[in-house]
Coordinates of C-alpha atoms in Angstrom, one line a residue:
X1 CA 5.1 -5.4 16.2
X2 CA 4.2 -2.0 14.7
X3 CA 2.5 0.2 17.0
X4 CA 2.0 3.1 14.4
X5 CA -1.7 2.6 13.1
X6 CA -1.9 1.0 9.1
X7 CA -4.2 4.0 8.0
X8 CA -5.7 2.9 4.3
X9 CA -8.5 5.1 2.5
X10 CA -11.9 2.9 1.9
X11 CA -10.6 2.2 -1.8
X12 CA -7.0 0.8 -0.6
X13 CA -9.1 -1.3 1.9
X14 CA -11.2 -2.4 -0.9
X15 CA -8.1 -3.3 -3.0
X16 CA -6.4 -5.6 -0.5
X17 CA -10.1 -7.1 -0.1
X18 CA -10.3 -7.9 -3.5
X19 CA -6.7 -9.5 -3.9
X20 CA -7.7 -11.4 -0.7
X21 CA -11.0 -13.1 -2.4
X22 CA -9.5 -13.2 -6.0
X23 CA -6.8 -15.5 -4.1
X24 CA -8.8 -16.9 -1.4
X25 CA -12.2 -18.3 -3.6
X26 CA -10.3 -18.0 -6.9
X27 CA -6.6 -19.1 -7.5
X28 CA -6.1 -21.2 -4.7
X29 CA -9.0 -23.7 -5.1
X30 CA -8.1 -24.3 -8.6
X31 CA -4.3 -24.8 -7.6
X32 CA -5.0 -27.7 -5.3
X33 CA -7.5 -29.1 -7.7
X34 CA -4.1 -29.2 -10.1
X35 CA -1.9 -30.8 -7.1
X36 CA -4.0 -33.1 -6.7
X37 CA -4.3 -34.3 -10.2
X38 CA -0.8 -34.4 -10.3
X39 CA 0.1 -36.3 -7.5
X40 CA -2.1 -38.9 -8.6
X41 CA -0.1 -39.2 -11.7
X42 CA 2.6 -41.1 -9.3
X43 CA 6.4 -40.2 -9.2
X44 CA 6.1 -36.9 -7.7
X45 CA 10.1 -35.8 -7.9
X46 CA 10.2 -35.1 -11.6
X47 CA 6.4 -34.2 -11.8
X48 CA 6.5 -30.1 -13.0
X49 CA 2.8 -29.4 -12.2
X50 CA 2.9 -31.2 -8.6
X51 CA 6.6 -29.4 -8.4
X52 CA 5.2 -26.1 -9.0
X53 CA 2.1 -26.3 -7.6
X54 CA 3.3 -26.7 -4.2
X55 CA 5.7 -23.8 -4.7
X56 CA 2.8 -21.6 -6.3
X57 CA 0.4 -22.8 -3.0
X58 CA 3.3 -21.3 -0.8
X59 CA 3.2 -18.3 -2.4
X60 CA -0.4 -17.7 -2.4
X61 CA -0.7 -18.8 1.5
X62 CA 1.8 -16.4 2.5
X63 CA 0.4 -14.0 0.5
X64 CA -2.9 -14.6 2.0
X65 CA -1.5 -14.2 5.7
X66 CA 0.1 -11.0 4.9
X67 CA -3.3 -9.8 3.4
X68 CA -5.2 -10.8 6.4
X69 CA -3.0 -9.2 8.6
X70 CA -2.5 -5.6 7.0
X71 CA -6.3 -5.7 6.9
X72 CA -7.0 -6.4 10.7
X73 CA -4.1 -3.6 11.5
X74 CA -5.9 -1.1 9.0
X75 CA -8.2 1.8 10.0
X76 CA -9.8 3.2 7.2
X77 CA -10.2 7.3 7.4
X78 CA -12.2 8.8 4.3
X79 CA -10.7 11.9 3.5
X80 CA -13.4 13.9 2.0
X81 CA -14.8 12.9 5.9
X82 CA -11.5 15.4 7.0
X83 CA -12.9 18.4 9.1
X84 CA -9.3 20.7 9.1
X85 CA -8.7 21.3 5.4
X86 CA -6.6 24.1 5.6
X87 CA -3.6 21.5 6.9
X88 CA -1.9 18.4 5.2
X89 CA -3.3 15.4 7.0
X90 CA -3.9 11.7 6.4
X91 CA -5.7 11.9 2.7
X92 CA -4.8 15.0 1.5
X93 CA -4.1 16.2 -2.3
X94 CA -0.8 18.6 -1.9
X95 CA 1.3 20.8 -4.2
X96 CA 4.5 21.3 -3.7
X97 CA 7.2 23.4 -5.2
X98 CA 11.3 22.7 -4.6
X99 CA 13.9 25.5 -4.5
X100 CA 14.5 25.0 -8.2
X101 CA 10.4 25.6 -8.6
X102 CA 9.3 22.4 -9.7
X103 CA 5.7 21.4 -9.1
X104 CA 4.2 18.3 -7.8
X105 CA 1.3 17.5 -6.9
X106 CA 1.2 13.9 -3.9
X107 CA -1.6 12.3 -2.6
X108 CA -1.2 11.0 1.1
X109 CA -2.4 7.6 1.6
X110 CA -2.1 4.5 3.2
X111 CA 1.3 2.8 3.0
X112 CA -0.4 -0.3 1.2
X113 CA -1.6 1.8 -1.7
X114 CA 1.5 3.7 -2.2
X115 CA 2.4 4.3 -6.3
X116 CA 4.9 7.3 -6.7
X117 CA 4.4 7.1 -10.3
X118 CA 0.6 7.6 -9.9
X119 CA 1.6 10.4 -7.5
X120 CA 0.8 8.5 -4.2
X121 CA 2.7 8.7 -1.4
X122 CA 2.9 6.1 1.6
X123 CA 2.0 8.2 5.0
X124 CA 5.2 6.8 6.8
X125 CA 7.2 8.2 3.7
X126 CA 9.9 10.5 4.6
X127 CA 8.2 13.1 2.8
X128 CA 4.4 12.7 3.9
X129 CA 6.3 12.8 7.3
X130 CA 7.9 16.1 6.5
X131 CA 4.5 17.2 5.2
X132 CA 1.9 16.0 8.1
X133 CA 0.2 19.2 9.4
X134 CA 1.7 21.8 7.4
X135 CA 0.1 24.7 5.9
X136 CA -0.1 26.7 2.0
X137 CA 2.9 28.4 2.7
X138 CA 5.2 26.8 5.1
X139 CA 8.6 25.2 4.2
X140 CA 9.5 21.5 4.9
X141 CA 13.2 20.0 5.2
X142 CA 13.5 16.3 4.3
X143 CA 16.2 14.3 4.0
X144 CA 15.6 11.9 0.8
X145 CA 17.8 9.2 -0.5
X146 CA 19.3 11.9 -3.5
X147 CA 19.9 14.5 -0.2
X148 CA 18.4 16.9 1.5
X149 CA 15.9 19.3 0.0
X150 CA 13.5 22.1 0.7
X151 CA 9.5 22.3 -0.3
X152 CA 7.0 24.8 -0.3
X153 CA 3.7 23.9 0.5
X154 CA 2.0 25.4 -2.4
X155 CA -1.9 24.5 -2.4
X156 CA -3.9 21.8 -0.7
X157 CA -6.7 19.7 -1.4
X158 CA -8.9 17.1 -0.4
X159 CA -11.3 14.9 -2.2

């Protein structure tokens, strides 16, 4: 298994949480409420709701496991909690520039809460990789699926 620890801020924890109940106390009780009905409406072969049901029931159940285990692997770090702010570390707000001086600005967090449009980046990424302890100022190589490019560290923040 994975030996790297799933770091996840408190809100990403409180995420996965949620989707967990929603499913566990939610969906899935009123799915096998709807199996059941249908199977007691007899031939089960051609029976859509008893068909899909089950299929729907997988789903949610594997789902469910997946949940369970990301959040028994996860250690949640609050990053306003972060003592070094001067360096990028797990949490951390950063702005970066490229050769051709284009600004971005990523936020480091858990994979599990990764959203590049939103301008969150997974901490395994290759680029939070490249990033991890460097200071305003340095310059970072990674190698990204469109090639290899250059940042500057530009500012860094935390919350």
């Amino acid at each position: 298994m994975n030996d790297r620890p799933n770091y996840i801020t408190p809100a990403g924890y409180a995420a996965l949480k949620a989707e967990y109940d929603q499913l566990f106390a939610q969906e899935r009780p009123k799915l096998v409420e709807t199996i059941s009905w249908a199977a007691g409406n007899g031939d089960r072969s051609e029976n859509g709701d008893y068909i899909y049901g089950r299929k729907r029931l997988r789903e949610i159940d594997r789902r469910l496991g997946f949940l369970a285990r990301r959040m028994k692997a996860a250690k949640v770090v609050d990053p306003s909690r972060q003592e070094d702010r001067s360096g990028v570390f797990f949490g951390a707000c950063v702005t970066i520039a490229d050769e051709d001086d284009n600004h971005r600005t990523l936020t480091l967090v858990g994979d599990d809460e990764a959203d590049a449009a939103k301008g969150l980046v997974g901490w395994n990424a290759p680029l939070a990789r490249a990033l991890r302890g460097a200071r305003v100022g340095d310059l970072r190589r990674v190698t990204l699926p469109a090639g290899e490019r250059e940042y500057e560290v530009m500012a860094i923040t935390y919350p």
